[in-house]
PDB file of C-alpha atoms and ligand atoms in Angstrom:
ATOM      1  CA  MET O 159      -0.048  -0.051  -0.014  1.00 49.00           C
ATOM      2  CA  ALA O 160       1.184   3.358  -0.831  1.00 54.00           C
ATOM      3  CA  TYR O 161       1.161   5.785   2.142  1.00 56.00           C
ATOM      4  CA  LEU O 162      -0.008   9.353   1.519  1.00 62.00           C
ATOM      5  CA  GLN O 163       2.691  11.837   2.324  1.00 62.00           C
ATOM      6  CA  THR O 164       0.549  13.359   5.169  1.00 62.00           C
ATOM      7  CA  ASP O 165       2.496  10.726   7.219  1.00 69.00           C
ATOM      8  CA  VAL O 166       5.845  12.467   6.978  1.00 78.00           C
ATOM      9  CA  THR O 167       7.154  14.762   9.676  1.00 92.00           C
ATOM     10  CA  LYS O 168       9.002  17.061   7.293  1.00 97.00           C
ATOM     11  CA  VAL O 169       8.460  17.527   3.570  1.00 98.00           C
ATOM     12  CA  THR O 170      11.864  17.352   1.754  1.00 98.00           C
ATOM     13  CA  THR O 171      12.679  17.458  -1.879  1.00 98.00           C
ATOM     14  CA  ARG O 172      12.887  13.564  -1.751  1.00 98.00           C
ATOM     15  CA  VAL O 173       9.277  13.453  -0.364  1.00 98.00           C
ATOM     16  CA  LEU O 174       8.091  15.637  -3.170  1.00 98.00           C
ATOM     17  CA  GLN O 175       9.857  13.446  -5.703  1.00 98.00           C
ATOM     18  CA  ASN O 176       8.165  10.339  -4.052  1.00 98.00           C
ATOM     19  CA  MET O 177       4.852  12.025  -4.335  1.00 98.00           C
ATOM     20  CA  LYS O 178       5.354  12.627  -8.054  1.00 98.00           C
ATOM     21  CA  HIS O 179       6.425   8.990  -8.424  1.00 98.00           C
ATOM     22  CA  ASN O 180       3.319   7.705  -6.534  1.00 98.00           C
ATOM     23  CA  GLY O 181       0.823  10.089  -8.228  1.00 98.00           C
ATOM     24  CA  GLU O 182       0.071  11.988  -5.087  1.00 98.00           C
ATOM     25  CA  LYS O 183      -0.682  15.621  -5.877  1.00 98.00           C
ATOM     26  CA  ILE O 184       1.384  18.364  -4.307  1.00 98.00           C
ATOM     27  CA  ALA O 185      -0.438  21.128  -2.662  1.00 98.00           C
ATOM     28  CA  MET O 186       1.316  24.412  -2.509  1.00 99.00           C
ATOM     29  CA  LEU O 187       0.256  27.885  -1.295  1.00 99.00           C
ATOM     30  CA  THR O 188       1.876  31.208  -0.795  1.00 99.00           C
ATOM     31  CA  ALA O 189       2.485  32.668   2.642  1.00 99.00           C
ATOM     32  CA  TYR O 190       4.241  35.823   3.785  1.00 99.00           C
ATOM     33  CA  ASP O 191       3.753  35.886   7.608  1.00 98.00           C
ATOM     34  CA  TYR O 192       3.996  33.933  10.728  1.00 98.00           C
ATOM     35  CA  SER O 193       0.278  33.651  11.589  1.00 98.00           C
ATOM     36  CA  MET O 194      -0.808  32.385   8.180  1.00 98.00           C
ATOM     37  CA  ALA O 195       2.047  30.121   7.687  1.00 98.00           C
ATOM     38  CA  ALA O 196       1.200  28.431  11.032  1.00 98.00           C
ATOM     39  CA  LEU O 197      -2.348  27.827   9.801  1.00 98.00           C
ATOM     40  CA  LEU O 198      -1.291  26.406   6.526  1.00 98.00           C
ATOM     41  CA  ASP O 199       1.235  24.153   8.194  1.00 98.00           C
ATOM     42  CA  SER O 200      -1.288  22.892  10.706  1.00 97.00           C
ATOM     43  CA  ALA O 201      -3.841  22.375   7.864  1.00 98.00           C
ATOM     44  CA  GLY O 202      -1.162  20.001   6.170  1.00 98.00           C
ATOM     45  CA  ILE O 203      -0.098  21.994   3.149  1.00 98.00           C
ATOM     46  CA  ASP O 204       2.916  20.165   1.433  1.00 98.00           C
ATOM     47  CA  VAL O 205       4.851  23.298   0.311  1.00 98.00           C
ATOM     48  CA  ILE O 206       4.638  26.992   1.232  1.00 99.00           C
ATOM     49  CA  LEU O 207       5.968  29.398  -1.251  1.00 99.00           C
ATOM     50  CA  VAL O 208       7.211  32.824   0.076  1.00 99.00           C
ATOM     51  CA  GLY O 209       6.446  34.319  -3.325  1.00 98.00           C
ATOM     52  CA  ASP O 210       7.613  37.740  -4.564  1.00 98.00           C
ATOM     53  CA  SER O 211       3.785  38.228  -5.069  1.00 98.00           C
ATOM     54  CA  ALA O 212       4.320  39.725  -1.622  1.00 98.00           C
ATOM     55  CA  ALA O 213       5.116  42.796  -3.736  1.00 98.00           C
ATOM     56  CA  ASN O 214       1.421  42.718  -4.814  1.00 97.00           C
ATOM     57  CA  VAL O 215      -0.540  41.293  -1.935  1.00 98.00           C
ATOM     58  CA  MET O 216       1.471  42.635   0.911  1.00 98.00           C
ATOM     59  CA  GLN O 217       3.005  45.793  -0.429  1.00 98.00           C
ATOM     60  CA  GLY O 218       0.483  47.053  -3.029  1.00 97.00           C
ATOM     61  CA  HIS O 219       2.910  47.264  -5.895  1.00 98.00           C
ATOM     62  CA  LYS O 220       1.403  46.789  -9.438  1.00 96.00           C
ATOM     63  CA  THR O 221       4.304  44.334 -10.328  1.00 98.00           C
ATOM     64  CA  THR O 222       6.675  42.096  -8.422  1.00 98.00           C
ATOM     65  CA  LEU O 223       9.655  44.049  -9.422  1.00 98.00           C
ATOM     66  CA  PRO O 224      10.146  46.456  -6.534  1.00 98.00           C
ATOM     67  CA  ILE O 225      10.464  43.977  -3.696  1.00 98.00           C
ATOM     68  CA  THR O 226      13.966  43.644  -2.260  1.00 98.00           C
ATOM     69  CA  LEU O 227      15.953  40.809  -1.040  1.00 99.00           C
ATOM     70  CA  ASP O 228      15.980  42.136   2.500  1.00 99.00           C
ATOM     71  CA  GLU O 229      12.099  42.436   2.382  1.00 99.00           C
ATOM     72  CA  MET O 230      11.850  38.727   1.234  1.00 99.00           C
ATOM     73  CA  ILE O 231      14.218  37.666   3.817  1.00 99.00           C
ATOM     74  CA  VAL O 232      11.917  39.383   6.570  1.00 99.00           C
ATOM     75  CA  TYR O 233       8.765  37.631   5.105  1.00 99.00           C
ATOM     76  CA  ALA O 234      10.488  34.222   4.591  1.00 99.00           C
ATOM     77  CA  SER O 235      12.039  34.161   8.160  1.00 98.00           C
ATOM     78  CA  SER O 236       8.638  34.955   9.742  1.00 98.00           C
ATOM     79  CA  VAL O 237       7.211  31.953   7.720  1.00 98.00           C
ATOM     80  CA  VAL O 238       9.977  29.567   8.614  1.00 98.00           C
ATOM     81  CA  ARG O 239       9.531  30.206  12.348  1.00 98.00           C
ATOM     82  CA  ALA O 240       5.968  29.039  12.082  1.00 98.00           C
ATOM     83  CA  VAL O 241       6.524  25.819  10.118  1.00 98.00           C
ATOM     84  CA  LYS O 242       6.994  22.377  11.279  1.00 98.00           C
ATOM     85  CA  ARG O 243       6.187  20.100   8.362  1.00 98.00           C
ATOM     86  CA  ALA O 244       5.849  22.007   5.085  1.00 98.00           C
ATOM     87  CA  PHE O 245       8.645  22.465   2.660  1.00 98.00           C
ATOM     88  CA  VAL O 246       9.379  26.250   2.420  1.00 99.00           C
ATOM     89  CA  VAL O 247      10.526  27.823  -0.800  1.00 99.00           C
ATOM     90  CA  VAL O 248      11.624  31.494  -1.212  1.00 99.00           C
ATOM     91  CA  ASP O 249      11.317  33.477  -4.420  1.00 99.00           C
ATOM     92  CA  MET O 250      14.489  35.281  -5.428  1.00 99.00           C
ATOM     93  CA  PRO O 251      13.450  38.848  -6.288  1.00 98.00           C
ATOM     94  CA  PHE O 252      14.024  40.643  -9.366  1.00 98.00           C
ATOM     95  CA  GLY O 253      17.625  41.823  -9.857  1.00 98.00           C
ATOM     96  CA  THR O 254      19.227  39.326  -7.397  1.00 98.00           C
ATOM     97  CA  TYR O 255      20.099  36.593  -9.893  1.00 98.00           C
ATOM     98  CA  GLN O 256      19.683  37.641 -13.523  1.00 98.00           C
ATOM     99  CA  GLY O 257      22.920  37.918 -15.652  1.00 97.00           C
ATOM    100  CA  ASN O 258      25.236  37.327 -12.836  1.00 98.00           C
ATOM    101  CA  SER O 259      25.658  33.974 -11.354  1.00 98.00           C
ATOM    102  CA  LYS O 260      27.913  35.125  -8.422  1.00 98.00           C
ATOM    103  CA  LEU O 261      25.408  37.552  -7.359  1.00 98.00           C
ATOM    104  CA  ALA O 262      22.765  34.633  -7.699  1.00 98.00           C
ATOM    105  CA  LEU O 263      24.863  32.479  -5.425  1.00 98.00           C
ATOM    106  CA  ALA O 264      25.345  35.309  -2.800  1.00 98.00           C
ATOM    107  CA  SER O 265      21.492  36.191  -2.898  1.00 98.00           C
ATOM    108  CA  ALA O 266      20.616  32.492  -2.453  1.00 99.00           C
ATOM    109  CA  ILE O 267      23.133  31.923   0.423  1.00 98.00           C
ATOM    110  CA  ARG O 268      21.652  34.998   2.210  1.00 98.00           C
ATOM    111  CA  ILE O 269      18.179  33.581   1.830  1.00 99.00           C
ATOM    112  CA  MET O 270      19.103  30.180   3.171  1.00 98.00           C
ATOM    113  CA  LYS O 271      21.366  31.580   6.020  1.00 98.00           C
ATOM    114  CA  GLU O 272      18.980  34.284   7.164  1.00 98.00           C
ATOM    115  CA  THR O 273      15.780  32.593   6.930  1.00 98.00           C
ATOM    116  CA  GLY O 274      16.225  28.817   7.389  1.00 98.00           C
ATOM    117  CA  ALA O 275      14.219  28.075   4.303  1.00 99.00           C
ATOM    118  CA  ASP O 276      14.501  24.719   2.357  1.00 98.00           C
ATOM    119  CA  ALA O 277      14.877  26.047  -1.242  1.00 99.00           C
ATOM    120  CA  VAL O 278      14.816  29.085  -3.509  1.00 99.00           C
ATOM    121  CA  LYS O 279      12.778  29.659  -6.746  1.00 99.00           C
ATOM    122  CA  LEU O 280      13.631  31.672  -9.648  1.00 98.00           C
ATOM    123  CA  GLU O 281      12.123  32.560 -13.116  1.00 98.00           C
ATOM    124  CA  GLY O 282      13.463  31.646 -16.511  1.00 98.00           C
ATOM    125  CA  GLY O 283      15.258  28.910 -18.410  1.00 98.00           C
ATOM    126  CA  GLU O 284      18.403  29.016 -20.665  1.00 98.00           C
ATOM    127  CA  GLU O 285      18.988  32.659 -19.749  1.00 98.00           C
ATOM    128  CA  VAL O 286      19.505  31.910 -15.946  1.00 98.00           C
ATOM    129  CA  GLN O 287      20.930  28.335 -16.251  1.00 98.00           C
ATOM    130  CA  GLU O 288      24.371  29.594 -15.140  1.00 98.00           C
ATOM    131  CA  SER O 289      22.894  31.183 -12.050  1.00 98.00           C
ATOM    132  CA  ILE O 290      21.013  27.950 -11.273  1.00 98.00           C
ATOM    133  CA  SER O 291      24.188  25.842 -11.683  1.00 98.00           C
ATOM    134  CA  ARG O 292      26.097  28.090  -9.274  1.00 98.00           C
ATOM    135  CA  ILE O 293      23.424  27.977  -6.607  1.00 98.00           C
ATOM    136  CA  LEU O 294      23.107  24.185  -6.930  1.00 98.00           C
ATOM    137  CA  SER O 295      26.863  23.971  -6.573  1.00 98.00           C
ATOM    138  CA  ALA O 296      26.384  25.297  -2.953  1.00 98.00           C
ATOM    139  CA  GLY O 297      23.907  22.555  -2.175  1.00 98.00           C
ATOM    140  CA  ILE O 298      20.765  24.731  -2.406  1.00 99.00           C
ATOM    141  CA  PRO O 299      17.781  23.238  -3.993  1.00 99.00           C
ATOM    142  CA  VAL O 300      16.359  25.349  -6.799  1.00 99.00           C
ATOM    143  CA  MET O 301      12.747  25.392  -8.138  1.00 99.00           C
ATOM    144  CA  GLY O 302      12.341  26.651 -11.519  1.00 99.00           C
ATOM    145  CA  HIS O 303       9.530  28.834 -13.151  1.00 99.00           C
ATOM    146  CA  LEU O 304       8.486  28.976 -16.823  1.00 98.00           C
ATOM    147  CA  GLY O 305       5.572  30.246 -18.781  1.00 98.00           C
ATOM    148  CA  LEU O 306       4.196  33.454 -17.385  1.00 98.00           C
ATOM    149  CA  THR O 307       7.063  34.862 -15.337  1.00 98.00           C
ATOM    150  CA  PRO O 308       5.774  38.064 -13.681  1.00 98.00           C
ATOM    151  CA  GLN O 309       9.381  39.468 -13.330  1.00 98.00           C
ATOM    152  CA  SER O 310       9.475  39.730 -17.076  1.00 97.00           C
ATOM    153  CA  ILE O 311       6.213  41.590 -17.432  1.00 97.00           C
ATOM    154  CA  ASN O 312       7.804  44.592 -19.001  1.00 97.00           C
ATOM    155  CA  LYS O 313       9.083  42.341 -21.901  1.00 95.00           C
ATOM    156  CA  PHE O 314       5.756  40.496 -22.188  1.00 95.00           C
ATOM    157  CA  GLY O 315       3.585  43.588 -22.011  1.00 96.00           C
ATOM    158  CA  SER O 316       0.675  41.771 -20.449  1.00 95.00           C
ATOM    159  CA  TYR O 317      -0.346  39.093 -18.075  1.00 95.00           C
ATOM    160  CA  ALA O 318      -1.996  36.928 -20.953  1.00 97.00           C
ATOM    161  CA  VAL O 319      -1.655  33.123 -21.324  1.00 98.00           C
ATOM    162  CA  ARG O 320       1.871  32.199 -22.558  1.00 98.00           C
ATOM    163  CA  ALA O 321       3.069  29.712 -24.985  1.00 98.00           C
ATOM    164  CA  THR O 322      -0.125  29.451 -27.125  1.00 98.00           C
ATOM    165  CA  GLY O 323       1.888  29.472 -30.300  1.00 98.00           C
ATOM    166  CA  SER O 324       4.106  26.503 -31.377  1.00 98.00           C
ATOM    167  CA  GLU O 325       7.511  28.470 -31.281  1.00 98.00           C
ATOM    168  CA  GLU O 326       6.934  29.622 -27.711  1.00 98.00           C
ATOM    169  CA  ALA O 327       5.726  26.198 -26.740  1.00 98.00           C
ATOM    170  CA  GLU O 328       8.849  24.626 -28.167  1.00 98.00           C
ATOM    171  CA  GLN O 329      10.896  27.059 -26.229  1.00 98.00           C
ATOM    172  CA  LEU O 330       9.075  26.202 -23.112  1.00 98.00           C
ATOM    173  CA  LEU O 331       9.551  22.519 -23.585  1.00 98.00           C
ATOM    174  CA  HIS O 332      13.232  22.996 -24.214  1.00 98.00           C
ATOM    175  CA  ASN O 333      13.663  25.026 -21.084  1.00 98.00           C
ATOM    176  CA  ALA O 334      11.691  22.557 -19.005  1.00 99.00           C
ATOM    177  CA  HIS O 335      14.178  19.891 -20.071  1.00 98.00           C
ATOM    178  CA  LEU O 336      17.004  22.209 -19.359  1.00 98.00           C
ATOM    179  CA  LEU O 337      15.801  22.968 -15.787  1.00 98.00           C
ATOM    180  CA  GLU O 338      15.455  19.241 -15.087  1.00 98.00           C
ATOM    181  CA  GLN O 339      19.032  18.499 -16.661  1.00 98.00           C
ATOM    182  CA  THR O 340      20.635  21.424 -14.660  1.00 98.00           C
ATOM    183  CA  GLY O 341      19.322  19.964 -11.563  1.00 98.00           C
ATOM    184  CA  CYS O 342      16.161  21.885 -10.387  1.00 99.00           C
ATOM    185  CA  PHE O 343      14.309  19.720  -7.989  1.00 99.00           C
ATOM    186  CA  ALA O 344      10.814  20.950  -9.235  1.00 99.00           C
ATOM    187  CA  MET O 345       9.365  23.727 -11.398  1.00 99.00           C
ATOM    188  CA  VAL O 346       6.227  25.910 -11.458  1.00 99.00           C
ATOM    189  CA  LEU O 347       4.445  26.377 -14.799  1.00 99.00           C
ATOM    190  CA  GLU O 348       2.371  29.562 -14.822  1.00 98.00           C
ATOM    191  CA  LYS O 349      -0.606  30.393 -17.162  1.00 98.00           C
ATOM    192  CA  ILE O 350       0.102  28.150 -20.119  1.00 98.00           C
ATOM    193  CA  PRO O 351      -2.301  25.741 -22.061  1.00 98.00           C
ATOM    194  CA  ALA O 352      -3.231  22.645 -20.100  1.00 98.00           C
ATOM    195  CA  ARG O 353      -2.110  20.324 -22.839  1.00 98.00           C
ATOM    196  CA  LEU O 354       1.391  21.745 -22.933  1.00 98.00           C
ATOM    197  CA  ALA O 355       1.766  21.611 -19.054  1.00 98.00           C
ATOM    198  CA  SER O 356       0.554  17.983 -19.221  1.00 98.00           C
ATOM    199  CA  GLN O 357       3.307  17.131 -21.779  1.00 98.00           C
ATOM    200  CA  VAL O 358       5.998  18.834 -19.630  1.00 98.00           C
ATOM    201  CA  ALA O 359       4.883  16.958 -16.529  1.00 98.00           C
ATOM    202  CA  GLN O 360       4.955  13.573 -18.397  1.00 98.00           C
ATOM    203  CA  GLU O 361       8.286  14.233 -20.033  1.00 98.00           C
ATOM    204  CA  VAL O 362      10.222  15.456 -17.034  1.00 98.00           C
ATOM    205  CA  SER O 363      10.992  13.350 -13.998  1.00 98.00           C
ATOM    206  CA  ILE O 364      10.849  16.269 -11.478  1.00 98.00           C
ATOM    207  CA  PRO O 365       7.503  17.538  -9.850  1.00 99.00           C
ATOM    208  CA  VAL O 366       5.680  20.083 -12.090  1.00 99.00           C
ATOM    209  CA  ILE O 367       3.518  22.480 -10.103  1.00 98.00           C
ATOM    210  CA  GLY O 368       0.870  24.447 -12.146  1.00 98.00           C
ATOM    211  CA  ILE O 369      -0.980  27.682 -11.624  1.00 98.00           C
ATOM    212  CA  GLY O 370      -3.385  28.255 -14.497  1.00 98.00           C
ATOM    213  CA  ALA O 371      -1.732  25.220 -16.158  1.00 98.00           C
ATOM    214  CA  GLY O 372      -4.586  22.653 -15.841  1.00 98.00           C
ATOM    215  CA  GLY O 373      -4.879  19.585 -13.673  1.00 98.00           C
ATOM    216  CA  ASP O 374      -2.607  17.182 -15.459  1.00 98.00           C
ATOM    217  CA  VAL O 375       0.526  18.201 -13.625  1.00 98.00           C
ATOM    218  CA  ASP O 376       2.008  16.988 -10.331  1.00 98.00           C
ATOM    219  CA  GLY O 377       0.521  19.865  -8.149  1.00 98.00           C
ATOM    220  CA  GLN O 378      -1.014  23.158  -7.816  1.00 99.00           C
ATOM    221  CA  VAL O 379      -0.129  26.529  -6.319  1.00 99.00           C
ATOM    222  CA  LEU O 380      -2.212  29.649  -5.661  1.00 98.00           C
ATOM    223  CA  VAL O 381      -1.614  32.892  -3.898  1.00 98.00           C
ATOM    224  CA  LEU O 382      -3.207  32.670  -0.586  1.00 98.00           C
ATOM    225  CA  GLN O 383      -4.987  35.938  -0.616  1.00 98.00           C
ATOM    226  CA  ASP O 384      -6.538  35.174  -3.976  1.00 98.00           C
ATOM    227  CA  MET O 385      -7.952  31.809  -2.929  1.00 98.00           C
ATOM    228  CA  LEU O 386      -9.239  33.225   0.353  1.00 98.00           C
ATOM    229  CA  GLY O 387     -11.059  36.045  -1.232  1.00 97.00           C
ATOM    230  CA  ILE O 388      -8.923  38.657   0.366  1.00 97.00           C
ATOM    231  CA  THR O 389      -7.605  40.196  -2.960  1.00 94.00           C
ATOM    232  CA  GLN O 390     -10.210  42.218  -4.479  1.00 84.00           C
ATOM    233  CA  GLN O 391     -10.774  42.579  -8.258  1.00 83.00           C
ATOM    234  CA  PHE O 392      -8.541  39.680  -9.247  1.00 88.00           C
ATOM    235  CA  LYS O 393     -10.524  36.914 -10.712  1.00 90.00           C
ATOM    236  CA  PRO O 394      -8.561  35.135 -13.357  1.00 96.00           C
ATOM    237  CA  ARG O 395     -10.274  31.961 -14.792  1.00 96.00           C
ATOM    238  CA  PHE O 396      -7.716  29.685 -13.002  1.00 97.00           C
ATOM    239  CA  LEU O 397      -8.688  30.809  -9.535  1.00 98.00           C
ATOM    240  CA  ARG O 398     -11.074  28.940  -7.317  1.00 98.00           C
ATOM    241  CA  LEU O 399     -12.315  30.929  -4.305  1.00 97.00           C
ATOM    242  CA  TYR O 400     -12.171  28.779  -1.332  1.00 98.00           C
ATOM    243  CA  ALA O 401     -13.468  31.521   1.115  1.00 97.00           C
ATOM    244  CA  THR O 402     -14.727  35.115   1.034  1.00 97.00           C
ATOM    245  CA  LEU O 403     -12.446  36.386   3.811  1.00 98.00           C
ATOM    246  CA  GLY O 404     -12.388  39.918   2.266  1.00 97.00           C
ATOM    247  CA  GLU O 405     -16.300  40.169   2.866  1.00 97.00           C
ATOM    248  CA  SER O 406     -15.962  38.533   6.374  1.00 98.00           C
ATOM    249  CA  VAL O 407     -13.235  40.981   7.352  1.00 98.00           C
ATOM    250  CA  CYS O 408     -15.247  44.044   6.309  1.00 98.00           C
ATOM    251  CA  HIS O 409     -18.330  42.689   7.957  1.00 98.00           C
ATOM    252  CA  ALA O 410     -16.425  42.126  11.223  1.00 98.00           C
ATOM    253  CA  VAL O 411     -14.787  45.529  11.107  1.00 98.00           C
ATOM    254  CA  GLN O 412     -18.060  47.321  10.413  1.00 98.00           C
ATOM    255  CA  GLN O 413     -19.633  45.472  13.461  1.00 98.00           C
ATOM    256  CA  TYR O 414     -16.690  46.544  15.701  1.00 98.00           C
ATOM    257  CA  ILE O 415     -16.860  50.197  14.463  1.00 98.00           C
ATOM    258  CA  GLY O 416     -20.710  50.185  15.281  1.00 98.00           C
ATOM    259  CA  ASP O 417     -20.092  48.640  18.793  1.00 98.00           C
ATOM    260  CA  VAL O 418     -17.459  51.064  19.516  1.00 98.00           C
ATOM    261  CA  LYS O 419     -19.523  54.132  18.304  1.00 98.00           C
ATOM    262  CA  ASN O 420     -22.696  52.732  20.200  1.00 98.00           C
ATOM    263  CA  LYS O 421     -20.652  52.296  23.485  1.00 98.00           C
ATOM    264  CA  ASP O 422     -21.522  48.624  23.264  1.00 98.00           C
ATOM    265  CA  PHE O 423     -17.892  47.609  23.404  1.00 98.00           C
ATOM    266  CA  PRO O 424     -16.341  46.978  25.764  1.00 98.00           C
ATOM    267  CA  ASN O 425     -19.145  45.515  28.129  1.00 98.00           C
ATOM    268  CA  ASP O 426     -18.840  44.856  31.867  1.00 98.00           C
ATOM    269  CA  GLN O 427     -17.313  41.391  31.213  1.00 98.00           C
ATOM    270  CA  GLU O 428     -14.891  42.693  28.803  1.00 98.00           C
ATOM    271  CA  GLN O 429     -12.934  44.975  31.288  1.00 98.00           C
ATOM    272  CA  TYR O 430     -10.889  44.788  34.730  1.00 98.00           C
TER     273      TYR O 430
HETATM  274  O1  KIV W 220       5.169  34.899  -6.376  1.00 93.36           O
HETATM  275  C1  KIV W 220       4.266  33.932  -6.416  1.00 93.36           C
HETATM  276  O2  KIV W 220       3.237  34.019  -5.649  1.00 93.36           O
HETATM  277  C2  KIV W 220       4.574  32.854  -7.448  1.00 93.36           C
HETATM  278  C3  KIV W 220       3.352  32.021  -7.741  1.00 93.36           C
HETATM  279  C4  KIV W 220       2.301  32.678  -8.473  1.00 93.36           C
HETATM  280  C5  KIV W 220       3.754  30.885  -8.342  1.00 93.36           C
HETATM  281  O3  KIV W 220       5.468  32.847  -7.948  1.00 93.36           O
END
């Protein structure tokens, strides 16, 4: 009998590889703070991504480009302090690994040393292969990220689905194999046709985690604030809402305001 990986005390790269091998889907979500990470971990999430989407949902930037390494380290170390079981991956922010593999290694080492995370993630294929190799040479596990890579938004010009044409699809397949050969332990595929994502997941031996990439991959990732309904006005087709916390929070805050204004809070039992 194959045991579900909920039995493991700590998720590792080997556990994730076994999950792919056994056909058990990998559940991954983002988190950026201690409290949420503790909830995700106790709920049994397999992987927590401290994504550079923190630039959007935590800091209010339009793109992920402005977030800094120092800021990512603060978010990531808060998450790591909360986690007992989940595998924690930290996004390398824009400008900390592209075009300079020595800088890439130095950035990755800072992340691992100062946060205690399990791995780093970076965006791109061939163009960042040297950076990936150098990070791996220090024994740091690397997760790749292909398809819609938000740090390249200024090159793409939009957040539309990627690799719909045959040339870009071929390029993506080539890069997926390259990430595997270079030694990445897993990769994210973002917003690409489901059929292409499925082909990648079948052709490479490492786990493929999709976001907007269909169900025929090895796992799924969503941004926590999006799936909990905290993010307002972001409703892409791939997103399933699992809660409407935005509405709940507004409702609770309105009740509190009313209670304070009406001198209903605190009552006799709520004071010393
Ligand atoms: O930063 C992020 O949240 C991500 C996921 C969307 C995969 O990279």
